[in-house]
Amino acid sequence: MKKSWWKEGIVYQIYPRSYKDTSGNGIGDIYGIIEKLDYIKSLGVDIIWLCPVYESPNDDNGYDISNYRAISEDFGGSDAFDKLLEGMHDRGLKLVMDLVLNHSSDEHEWFKESRKSKDNPYRDYYFWKPAKNDKEPNNWVSFFSGSAWLKDDITEEYFLHLFTKKQPDLNWENPKVREEIHDIVEFWCKKGVDGFRMDVISLISKQLDFPDTEDPKDYGRAIKNYYANGPRIHEYLNELNKKVLSKYDIMTVGEGPGIDLSNGLDYVHEDRDELNMIFHFDHMFIDNGAGGKYDPIDVPLPKFKKVFNDWDEKLKGKGWGSIFLGNHDFSRMVSRFGNDNAEHHSNSAKLLAMLLLTMRGTTYIYQGDEIGMTNVAYPTIDYYNDVETLGSWNEAIKRGENMAEFIKLVHKQSRDNARTPMQWNNKINSGFSEGKPWLNVNQNYDNINVERQQEDPSSILNFYRKMIAIRKANNVLVYGDYLCLNEADENLFVYKRWGNSDSYIVLLNFSNETQTTEHVDADIKASHLVISNYNNNHSFNNLRPWEAQLRHYLI
Ligand code: ISL
């Protein structure tokens, strides 16, 4: 495949609200990121994906933008941003901005105009519909509970909002909207940013007859069949690429709810000039039961492996993948896919790091995962901030659920698990802020923090550094072929990566018990150990709980 910096690069994702507060107002800011640039560089990563920092009323923590060209004063304004970009480029780090183009804030000038009257020139910037039989125009449910339509008093029509009611969906059918969007993207390209993560880009083209879904409660299906992959999606992406993106050396990664194996390649095929990469969610929604996220089911390891195997097979030689196990919208990866009990915490976090850094596709590391930050369990709902969590909580009350049980689901599934402040040290508020943090710090910061792990050569943090250095030094781990050697095995994930002259074998024990590898058909005997998460006795026959080995041999 064609080589490029964004295939070889390793991405570190920052949720700025929770990274580092320098002003004392309890909200992380851009100066905080600047303060930590040397730390970020020391990880060995190449690219920072910065979650939204634009002006926003923060109904959804920045994913509701009221001015696409201005940086929020809460985060330090545009001076801070310019300094950040300069500080990053000085260190050879690239910046990927988060762009939210499916919807704006209802406080954006366009929407303020749009609501005013049916003949306002901005009316068609959004989707307005009259009532149908005195009710909403259709039965669509928003991502955050309740109808996706809200009636506005001024004109008594409904507007579409697939997310909160303060996030009206933009009407990409309107060429003026697309022109505005092209200008915004060009504005940031000219500023010198190096790429974009495009929020819910799979949703930008709508089915204009807005058909009812068969079953609004079957949410996954509604997203796939009704909200995502609309009729003009590829035309819009192609146009954006042609008019703006192709003129710059930048990377793009589209967030893709509703994208699956049947259509994923259409977004990233190298001949199609649309996006470089997408985030699909096949492994992230894998534990959603019939009732969705708050109805979780157990996931056998083969099902998890199959997602990686199938996607690699689908994309290989034609498009490029994104490898991630967590972000600001999901539980902490070690609590979810590893084991965050004291005994297994460190090894399982390192095992997941090895997975992230040995798969084919660009690696994305979410802030705090490099020290194994875990889920949080606040005692009551009052501690939670996330609009999705609160919406689901209110729906559960309406359904008459047992809320003492439901809080346990919130502990497991809330997006706030990933949004607790970064744990820098064991001082007040984990070194995140001198003020009251906007979201409470996870109380395990005494034990899990950057400062402590810096000094410990066998820490999770230092394991990340080593794994990153290994990947960066060995392009076989980037471009080499991939094959899973044991898809059916319930406990072990074993795969190889190989090039013309050498090969790696990755052995991962996803269980709390020792497992034998004797039944795995692999050339393990001739290999030597490159790195492991255990310090001693590296038998390849028996893998201890959560043991991870990267092995190498010449072909
Ligand atoms: O968070 C989710 C599940 O709990 C997802 O359904 C998520 O809402 C979806 O992947 C879209 O996420 C993106 O757009 C949202 C924003 O709230 C998320 O933070 C963002 O990543 C709306 O802009």
Coordinates of C-alpha atoms and ligand atoms in Angstrom, one line a residue:
M1 CA 0.0 0.0 0.0
K2 CA 1.0 3.6 -0.5
K3 CA 3.0 4.8 2.5
S4 CA 2.0 7.9 4.4
W5 CA 2.7 9.7 7.7
W6 CA -0.8 9.1 9.0
K7 CA -0.5 5.4 8.5
E8 CA 2.7 5.3 10.4
G9 CA 1.7 7.9 12.9
I10 CA 0.3 7.2 16.3
V11 CA -2.6 9.3 17.5
Y12 CA -3.1 10.6 21.0
Q13 CA -6.6 11.8 21.7
I14 CA -7.2 14.7 24.1
Y15 CA -10.5 15.6 25.7
P16 CA -9.4 19.2 26.6
R17 CA -12.0 19.7 29.4
S18 CA -10.4 16.9 31.4
Y19 CA -6.7 17.2 30.5
K20 CA -5.1 20.0 32.5
D21 CA -6.6 23.2 34.0
T22 CA -4.2 26.1 34.3
S23 CA -6.7 28.9 35.1
G24 CA -8.2 27.3 38.2
N25 CA -11.8 27.3 37.0
G26 CA -12.0 23.5 37.1
I27 CA -12.1 23.1 33.3
G28 CA -9.1 21.9 31.4
D29 CA -7.7 24.4 28.9
I30 CA -5.4 24.8 25.9
Y31 CA -2.6 26.2 28.1
G32 CA -2.8 23.0 30.1
I33 CA -2.2 21.0 26.9
I34 CA 0.8 23.3 26.0
E35 CA 2.2 22.6 29.5
K36 CA 2.0 18.9 28.8
L37 CA 3.4 18.9 25.3
D38 CA 6.8 17.6 26.4
Y39 CA 5.0 14.8 28.2
I40 CA 3.0 13.9 25.1
K41 CA 6.1 14.0 23.0
S42 CA 7.8 11.7 25.4
L43 CA 5.2 9.0 24.7
G44 CA 6.5 8.8 21.2
V45 CA 3.2 9.7 19.6
D46 CA 3.1 11.8 16.4
I47 CA -0.4 13.3 16.2
I48 CA -2.9 14.8 18.6
W49 CA -6.6 14.6 17.9
L50 CA -8.1 17.4 19.9
C51 CA -11.8 17.1 20.8
P52 CA -13.8 20.3 20.0
V53 CA -12.4 23.6 21.3
Y54 CA -14.6 25.9 19.4
E55 CA -17.1 28.4 20.8
S56 CA -20.0 26.5 22.3
P57 CA -22.7 26.7 24.9
N58 CA -21.5 23.2 25.9
D59 CA -24.8 21.4 25.9
D60 CA -22.7 18.4 24.7
N61 CA -19.3 19.6 25.9
G62 CA -18.2 21.3 22.6
Y63 CA -20.0 19.0 20.2
D64 CA -22.5 21.8 19.8
I65 CA -20.6 24.5 18.0
S66 CA -21.8 28.1 17.9
N67 CA -18.9 29.6 15.9
Y68 CA -16.8 27.3 13.8
R69 CA -13.9 29.8 13.4
A70 CA -13.6 30.9 17.1
I71 CA -11.9 29.1 19.9
S72 CA -13.8 29.0 23.2
E73 CA -12.6 31.5 25.8
D74 CA -13.1 28.8 28.4
F75 CA -10.2 27.0 26.7
G76 CA -8.0 30.1 26.3
G77 CA -9.3 31.6 23.0
S78 CA -7.4 31.8 19.7
D79 CA -4.1 33.1 21.2
A80 CA -3.9 29.9 23.1
F81 CA -4.7 27.9 20.1
D82 CA -2.1 29.5 17.9
K83 CA 0.5 28.9 20.6
L84 CA -0.5 25.3 20.8
L85 CA -0.2 24.8 17.1
E86 CA 3.2 26.4 17.1
G87 CA 4.4 24.4 20.1
M88 CA 3.2 21.2 18.5
H89 CA 4.8 21.9 15.2
D90 CA 8.1 22.9 16.9
R91 CA 8.1 19.4 18.4
G92 CA 7.2 17.6 15.2
L93 CA 3.7 16.9 16.4
K94 CA 0.7 17.1 14.1
L95 CA -2.7 18.5 15.0
V96 CA -6.0 16.9 14.0
M97 CA -9.1 19.0 14.8
D98 CA -12.5 17.6 15.6
L99 CA -15.0 18.9 13.2
V100 CA -18.7 18.6 14.0
L101 CA -20.5 19.2 10.7
N102 CA -23.6 17.1 11.0
H103 CA -25.1 19.6 13.3
S104 CA -24.4 23.0 14.8
S105 CA -25.5 24.5 18.1
D106 CA -28.9 26.1 18.3
E107 CA -27.0 29.2 19.3
H108 CA -25.1 29.4 16.0
E109 CA -26.1 32.5 14.0
W110 CA -27.5 30.3 11.2
F111 CA -30.0 28.6 13.5
K112 CA -30.9 31.8 15.3
E113 CA -31.9 33.2 11.8
S114 CA -33.4 29.9 10.7
R115 CA -36.0 29.8 13.5
K116 CA -37.2 33.3 12.8
S117 CA -39.6 32.7 10.0
K118 CA -40.4 30.2 7.3
D119 CA -39.0 32.5 4.6
N120 CA -35.8 33.5 6.3
P121 CA -32.8 33.0 4.0
Y122 CA -31.3 30.6 6.5
R123 CA -34.5 28.5 6.9
D124 CA -33.1 25.8 4.7
Y125 CA -29.9 25.5 6.6
Y126 CA -31.7 23.0 8.8
F127 CA -34.6 20.5 8.4
W128 CA -38.0 22.0 9.3
K129 CA -41.2 20.1 9.0
P130 CA -44.8 20.7 9.8
A131 CA -46.6 18.4 12.4
K132 CA -48.0 15.1 11.1
N133 CA -51.4 14.3 12.6
D134 CA -50.6 16.8 15.3
K135 CA -47.4 14.9 16.2
E136 CA -43.7 14.8 15.3
P137 CA -43.0 14.4 11.5
N138 CA -41.8 10.8 12.1
N139 CA -40.9 8.4 14.9
W140 CA -37.2 8.9 15.0
V141 CA -35.5 8.8 18.4
S142 CA -32.5 11.0 19.2
F143 CA -29.2 9.4 20.1
F144 CA -29.7 10.9 23.6
S145 CA -33.3 9.7 24.2
G146 CA -36.7 11.2 23.2
S147 CA -37.9 12.3 19.8
A148 CA -35.4 13.6 17.3
W149 CA -37.8 16.5 16.5
L150 CA -38.7 19.5 18.5
K151 CA -41.5 22.0 17.8
D152 CA -40.3 25.6 17.8
D153 CA -42.8 28.1 19.1
I154 CA -42.1 30.8 16.6
T155 CA -43.2 29.1 13.4
E156 CA -44.9 26.0 15.0
E157 CA -42.8 23.7 12.9
Y158 CA -40.5 20.9 14.0
F159 CA -36.7 20.8 13.4
L160 CA -34.6 17.7 13.3
H161 CA -32.0 17.0 16.0
L162 CA -30.4 13.6 16.0
F163 CA -28.6 14.5 19.2
T164 CA -29.7 17.0 21.8
K165 CA -32.3 19.6 21.1
K166 CA -29.5 22.1 21.2
Q167 CA -27.8 20.3 18.2
P168 CA -30.0 20.9 15.2
D169 CA -29.0 18.9 12.1
L170 CA -27.5 20.9 9.2
N171 CA -29.1 20.5 5.8
W172 CA -26.3 19.4 3.5
E173 CA -28.8 19.2 0.6
N174 CA -28.6 23.0 0.5
P175 CA -25.6 24.0 -1.6
K176 CA -25.1 27.1 0.5
V177 CA -24.6 25.0 3.6
R178 CA -22.0 22.9 1.8
E179 CA -20.2 26.0 0.6
E180 CA -20.1 27.4 4.2
I181 CA -18.7 24.0 5.3
H182 CA -16.1 24.0 2.6
D183 CA -15.0 27.5 3.7
I184 CA -14.8 26.4 7.3
V185 CA -12.6 23.4 6.5
E186 CA -10.4 25.6 4.3
F187 CA -10.1 28.2 7.1
W188 CA -8.5 25.5 9.4
C189 CA -6.4 24.1 6.6
K190 CA -5.0 27.5 5.9
K191 CA -4.3 28.0 9.6
G192 CA -2.0 25.0 9.3
V193 CA -3.8 22.2 11.0
D194 CA -2.9 18.7 9.9
G195 CA -6.2 16.9 9.7
F196 CA -9.7 16.4 10.8
R197 CA -11.7 13.9 12.8
M198 CA -15.2 14.3 11.4
D199 CA -17.9 13.8 13.9
V200 CA -20.8 11.5 12.9
I201 CA -19.9 12.1 9.3
S202 CA -22.0 9.0 8.3
L203 CA -25.1 10.9 9.2
I204 CA -24.8 14.0 7.0
S205 CA -27.0 12.8 4.1
K206 CA -30.6 12.3 5.1
Q207 CA -33.4 10.2 3.5
L208 CA -35.5 13.2 2.5
D209 CA -38.8 11.4 2.8
F210 CA -38.0 10.8 6.5
P211 CA -39.6 7.4 6.7
D212 CA -40.7 6.0 10.1
T213 CA -38.5 3.2 11.4
E214 CA -40.1 -0.2 12.0
D215 CA -39.1 -0.2 15.6
P216 CA -37.7 3.0 17.1
K217 CA -36.4 1.0 20.1
D218 CA -34.2 -1.1 17.9
Y219 CA -31.8 1.7 17.9
G220 CA -28.8 0.1 16.2
R221 CA -31.0 -0.8 13.2
A222 CA -32.5 2.6 13.1
I223 CA -29.0 4.2 12.8
K224 CA -27.9 1.7 10.1
N225 CA -31.0 1.8 8.0
Y226 CA -32.4 5.3 8.5
Y227 CA -30.0 7.8 10.0
A228 CA -26.6 6.8 8.4
N229 CA -25.3 6.2 4.9
G230 CA -27.9 8.4 3.2
P231 CA -28.3 8.6 -0.5
R232 CA -25.8 11.5 -1.2
I233 CA -23.2 10.7 1.5
H234 CA -20.5 9.8 -1.0
E235 CA -21.2 12.7 -3.3
Y236 CA -20.8 15.1 -0.3
L237 CA -17.6 13.5 0.9
N238 CA -16.2 13.4 -2.6
E239 CA -17.0 17.1 -3.2
L240 CA -15.4 18.1 0.1
N241 CA -12.3 16.2 -0.8
K242 CA -12.1 17.6 -4.3
K243 CA -12.8 21.2 -3.4
V244 CA -10.7 21.5 -0.2
L245 CA -9.1 18.5 1.4
S246 CA -7.1 17.3 -1.7
K247 CA -5.3 20.6 -1.8
Y248 CA -3.5 20.0 1.5
D249 CA -1.4 17.2 3.0
I250 CA -3.8 16.4 5.8
M251 CA -5.4 13.3 7.3
T252 CA -9.1 12.7 7.7
V253 CA -10.9 10.2 9.9
G254 CA -14.6 10.0 9.8
E255 CA -16.6 8.9 12.8
G256 CA -19.1 6.4 11.5
P257 CA -22.0 5.2 13.5
G258 CA -24.0 2.9 11.3
I259 CA -21.1 2.0 9.1
D260 CA -20.5 -1.7 8.8
L261 CA -18.5 -4.2 6.8
S262 CA -21.0 -3.9 3.9
N263 CA -20.2 -0.3 3.3
G264 CA -17.1 0.7 5.2
L265 CA -14.7 0.5 2.3
D266 CA -16.8 2.9 0.3
Y267 CA -15.7 5.6 2.7
V268 CA -12.0 4.9 2.7
H269 CA -11.2 3.1 -0.6
E270 CA -7.9 4.7 -1.8
D271 CA -9.3 5.2 -5.3
R272 CA -12.5 7.0 -4.1
D273 CA -11.0 10.3 -2.8
E274 CA -13.3 10.6 0.2
L275 CA -11.8 9.9 3.7
N276 CA -8.5 8.4 4.8
M277 CA -9.9 6.4 7.6
I278 CA -13.2 5.8 9.5
F279 CA -14.0 4.8 13.1
H280 CA -16.5 1.9 12.8
F281 CA -18.1 0.7 16.0
D282 CA -18.5 -3.0 15.5
H283 CA -16.3 -3.8 18.5
M284 CA -17.5 -0.8 20.5
F285 CA -21.3 -1.6 20.4
I286 CA -20.5 -5.3 20.6
D287 CA -21.9 -5.6 24.1
N288 CA -25.2 -3.8 23.4
G289 CA -28.2 -6.1 23.9
A290 CA -31.6 -5.8 22.5
G291 CA -32.3 -2.8 24.6
G292 CA -29.1 -1.1 23.5
K293 CA -26.2 0.2 25.6
Y294 CA -28.0 0.0 29.0
D295 CA -28.9 -3.6 28.3
P296 CA -25.4 -5.0 28.0
I297 CA -24.6 -8.6 27.1
D298 CA -21.5 -10.8 27.6
V299 CA -19.2 -10.9 24.7
P300 CA -17.2 -14.1 24.0
L301 CA -13.6 -13.4 22.8
P302 CA -14.1 -15.1 19.3
K303 CA -16.8 -12.5 18.6
F304 CA -14.4 -9.7 19.5
K305 CA -11.6 -11.2 17.4
K306 CA -13.9 -11.6 14.4
V307 CA -14.5 -7.9 14.2
F308 CA -10.7 -7.2 13.8
N309 CA -10.3 -10.1 11.4
D310 CA -13.2 -9.2 9.2
W311 CA -12.3 -5.6 9.0
D312 CA -8.7 -6.3 8.2
E313 CA -9.8 -8.6 5.5
K314 CA -12.2 -6.1 4.1
L315 CA -9.8 -3.2 4.0
K316 CA -6.5 -4.8 3.1
G317 CA -4.7 -3.4 0.1
K318 CA -7.6 -1.0 -0.6
G319 CA -8.2 1.2 2.4
W320 CA -6.7 1.9 5.8
G321 CA -8.2 1.1 9.3
S322 CA -8.3 2.8 12.6
I323 CA -7.4 0.8 15.7
F324 CA -8.9 2.0 18.9
L325 CA -10.5 0.5 22.1
G326 CA -11.8 3.6 23.8
N327 CA -12.5 7.3 23.4
H328 CA -14.4 10.0 25.2
D329 CA -17.7 8.3 24.4
F330 CA -17.1 4.9 26.0
S331 CA -16.1 3.2 29.2
R332 CA -12.4 2.9 30.0
M333 CA -10.8 0.2 27.9
V334 CA -9.1 -1.5 30.8
S335 CA -12.4 -1.8 32.7
R336 CA -14.2 -3.0 29.6
F337 CA -11.9 -5.3 27.7
G338 CA -9.3 -5.9 30.4
N339 CA -9.7 -6.5 34.1
D340 CA -9.3 -3.5 36.4
N341 CA -9.0 -5.5 39.7
A342 CA -5.7 -4.7 41.4
E343 CA -4.3 -8.1 40.5
H344 CA -4.8 -7.9 36.8
H345 CA -5.0 -4.1 36.2
S346 CA -1.5 -3.5 35.1
N347 CA -1.0 -6.6 32.9
S348 CA -4.4 -6.3 31.2
A349 CA -3.8 -2.6 30.4
K350 CA -0.4 -3.5 28.9
L351 CA -2.0 -6.4 26.9
L352 CA -4.5 -4.0 25.4
A353 CA -1.6 -1.6 24.6
M354 CA 0.1 -4.4 22.7
L355 CA -3.1 -5.1 20.8
L356 CA -3.5 -1.4 19.8
L357 CA 0.1 -1.1 18.7
T358 CA 0.5 -4.4 16.7
M359 CA -2.7 -4.3 14.6
R360 CA -2.8 -3.1 11.0
G361 CA -4.3 0.4 11.0
T362 CA -3.4 3.7 12.6
T363 CA -3.3 3.4 16.4
Y364 CA -5.4 5.8 18.5
I365 CA -4.6 6.1 22.2
Y366 CA -7.1 7.9 24.4
Q367 CA -5.7 10.2 27.1
G368 CA -5.3 8.4 30.4
D369 CA -5.3 4.9 28.9
E370 CA -1.5 5.2 28.8
I371 CA -1.6 4.9 32.6
G372 CA -4.5 2.5 32.8
M373 CA -7.2 4.9 34.0
T374 CA -10.3 3.0 35.0
N375 CA -14.1 3.5 35.1
V376 CA -15.5 5.6 38.0
A377 CA -18.5 4.7 40.1
Y378 CA -20.0 7.9 41.5
P379 CA -22.5 7.2 44.3
T380 CA -25.5 9.0 42.8
I381 CA -26.7 10.3 39.5
D382 CA -26.1 13.9 40.7
Y383 CA -22.4 13.4 40.2
Y384 CA -22.8 12.7 36.5
N385 CA -22.6 15.4 33.8
D386 CA -22.9 13.6 30.5
V387 CA -26.1 14.5 28.6
E388 CA -26.4 10.9 27.2
T389 CA -26.2 9.4 30.7
L390 CA -28.7 11.8 32.1
G391 CA -31.1 11.2 29.2
S392 CA -30.9 7.5 29.6
W393 CA -31.5 7.8 33.4
N394 CA -34.6 9.9 32.9
E395 CA -36.0 7.4 30.3
A396 CA -35.3 4.6 32.8
I397 CA -37.3 6.4 35.4
K398 CA -40.2 6.8 33.0
R399 CA -40.1 3.1 32.2
G400 CA -40.3 2.4 36.0
E401 CA -37.0 0.6 36.2
N402 CA -35.3 -0.2 39.5
M403 CA -33.0 2.7 39.8
A404 CA -30.8 1.1 42.5
E405 CA -29.9 -1.4 39.8
F406 CA -29.8 1.1 37.0
I407 CA -27.0 3.1 38.7
K408 CA -24.9 0.0 38.3
L409 CA -25.4 0.1 34.6
V410 CA -24.5 3.8 34.6
H411 CA -21.2 2.8 36.4
K412 CA -20.5 0.4 33.7
Q413 CA -21.7 2.3 30.6
S414 CA -21.6 6.1 31.2
R415 CA -19.5 8.2 28.9
D416 CA -18.3 10.1 32.0
N417 CA -16.1 7.0 32.7
A418 CA -13.8 8.4 30.1
R419 CA -14.1 12.0 31.0
T420 CA -12.9 12.1 34.6
P421 CA -9.9 14.4 35.0
M422 CA -6.5 13.2 33.9
Q423 CA -4.6 11.8 36.8
W424 CA -1.2 13.6 36.8
N425 CA -0.1 13.0 40.4
N426 CA -1.3 12.2 43.9
K427 CA -1.8 15.8 45.0
I428 CA -5.1 17.6 45.3
N429 CA -7.5 16.9 42.4
S430 CA -4.9 14.5 40.9
G431 CA -2.9 17.5 39.8
F432 CA -5.6 18.4 37.2
S433 CA -6.8 21.6 38.7
E434 CA -6.5 23.9 41.7
G435 CA -10.2 24.7 41.5
K436 CA -13.2 22.4 41.8
P437 CA -13.1 20.1 38.8
W438 CA -16.1 20.2 36.5
L439 CA -16.4 16.4 37.0
N440 CA -15.1 14.6 40.1
V441 CA -11.7 13.0 39.9
N442 CA -11.6 9.2 40.1
Q443 CA -10.5 8.4 43.7
N444 CA -8.0 5.9 42.6
Y445 CA -5.6 8.7 41.5
D446 CA -3.4 8.1 44.5
N447 CA -2.4 4.8 43.0
I448 CA -2.9 5.4 39.3
N449 CA -1.1 8.6 38.2
V450 CA 1.5 9.8 35.7
E451 CA 4.1 10.9 38.2
R452 CA 4.1 7.5 39.9
Q453 CA 4.4 5.6 36.7
Q454 CA 7.1 7.9 35.3
E455 CA 9.5 6.5 37.9
D456 CA 8.6 2.9 37.6
P457 CA 10.3 1.1 34.7
S458 CA 7.7 -1.6 34.7
S459 CA 4.7 0.8 34.7
I460 CA 1.9 0.8 32.1
L461 CA 3.1 4.2 31.0
N462 CA 6.6 3.0 30.3
F463 CA 5.2 -0.1 28.6
Y464 CA 3.4 2.2 26.2
R465 CA 6.6 4.1 25.5
K466 CA 8.4 0.9 24.7
M467 CA 5.6 -0.5 22.5
I468 CA 5.3 2.8 20.6
A469 CA 9.1 2.8 20.0
I470 CA 9.0 -0.8 18.7
R471 CA 6.2 0.0 16.3
K472 CA 7.9 3.1 15.1
A473 CA 11.1 1.2 14.4
N474 CA 9.5 -1.7 12.6
N475 CA 7.3 -0.9 9.6
V476 CA 6.2 -4.5 9.4
L477 CA 4.0 -3.7 12.4
V478 CA 2.5 -0.9 10.3
Y479 CA 2.3 -2.2 6.8
G480 CA 2.9 -6.0 7.2
D481 CA 0.2 -8.5 6.5
Y482 CA -2.1 -9.7 9.3
L483 CA -3.5 -13.1 10.1
C484 CA -5.4 -14.3 13.2
L485 CA -4.3 -17.8 14.1
N486 CA -7.0 -18.9 16.4
E487 CA -10.3 -17.2 15.8
A488 CA -12.3 -19.8 17.7
D489 CA -10.2 -19.8 20.9
E490 CA -12.2 -18.5 23.9
N491 CA -9.2 -17.1 25.8
L492 CA -6.3 -16.4 23.6
F493 CA -5.9 -13.9 20.7
V494 CA -2.9 -15.0 18.6
Y495 CA -2.0 -13.3 15.3
K496 CA 0.9 -12.7 13.1
R497 CA 2.2 -9.7 11.2
W498 CA 4.7 -10.3 8.5
G499 CA 6.7 -8.7 5.6
N500 CA 9.2 -10.0 3.1
S501 CA 11.8 -11.2 5.5
D502 CA 10.5 -11.2 9.0
S503 CA 7.5 -11.9 11.0
Y504 CA 6.0 -11.1 14.4
I505 CA 3.7 -13.2 16.5
V506 CA 1.5 -11.6 19.1
L507 CA 0.2 -13.8 21.9
L508 CA -2.5 -12.3 24.1
N509 CA -4.1 -14.1 27.0
F510 CA -7.5 -12.4 27.6
S511 CA -8.3 -14.4 30.7
N512 CA -7.6 -14.6 34.4
E513 CA -6.1 -18.1 34.1
T514 CA -3.0 -19.6 32.6
Q515 CA -3.6 -20.9 29.1
T516 CA -1.6 -23.2 27.0
T517 CA -0.7 -22.3 23.4
E518 CA 0.1 -25.9 22.4
H519 CA -3.0 -26.1 20.1
V520 CA -2.2 -22.9 18.3
D521 CA -0.7 -23.6 14.9
A522 CA 2.1 -21.0 14.7
D523 CA 5.8 -20.9 14.2
I524 CA 6.4 -19.9 17.8
K525 CA 9.3 -22.2 18.5
A526 CA 11.7 -20.4 16.1
S527 CA 10.8 -17.0 17.5
H528 CA 12.4 -14.9 20.1
L529 CA 10.7 -12.6 22.6
V530 CA 10.7 -8.9 21.8
I531 CA 8.7 -7.6 24.7
S532 CA 6.2 -9.0 27.3
N533 CA 4.1 -7.5 30.1
Y534 CA 5.6 -10.0 32.6
N535 CA 9.2 -9.5 33.7
N536 CA 10.4 -13.1 33.8
N537 CA 9.9 -16.7 32.6
H538 CA 8.6 -16.2 29.1
S539 CA 7.5 -19.6 28.1
F540 CA 5.5 -19.6 24.9
N541 CA 3.7 -22.8 25.9
N542 CA 1.9 -21.3 28.9
L543 CA 0.7 -17.8 29.1
R544 CA -0.1 -16.5 32.5
P545 CA -3.2 -14.4 33.3
W546 CA -3.4 -11.5 30.9
E547 CA 0.1 -12.3 29.6
A548 CA 1.1 -10.6 26.4
Q549 CA 4.1 -11.5 24.3
L550 CA 5.4 -9.9 21.1
R551 CA 7.7 -12.4 19.4
H552 CA 9.8 -12.1 16.2
Y553 CA 11.5 -14.4 13.7
L554 CA 13.2 -14.3 10.4
I555 CA 11.4 -15.9 7.5
Ligands
ISL1 O1 -21.7 8.0 22.7 C1 -22.3 7.1 22.1 C2 -22.8 6.0 22.7 O2 -22.8 6.2 24.1 C3 -22.4 7.2 20.6 O3 -23.7 6.8 20.2 C4 -22.1 8.6 20.1 O4 -23.2 9.5 20.4 C5 -21.9 8.6 18.7 O5 -20.9 7.8 18.4 C6 -21.6 10.0 18.2 O6 -20.6 10.6 18.9 C7 -20.1 11.8 18.5 O7 -21.1 12.8 18.3 C8 -21.9 13.2 19.4 C9 -21.0 13.5 20.6 O8 -21.9 13.6 21.7 C10 -19.9 12.5 20.8 O9 -19.1 12.9 21.9 C11 -19.2 12.4 19.6 O10 -18.1 11.6 19.7 C12 -22.7 14.3 18.9 O11 -21.9 15.3 18.4

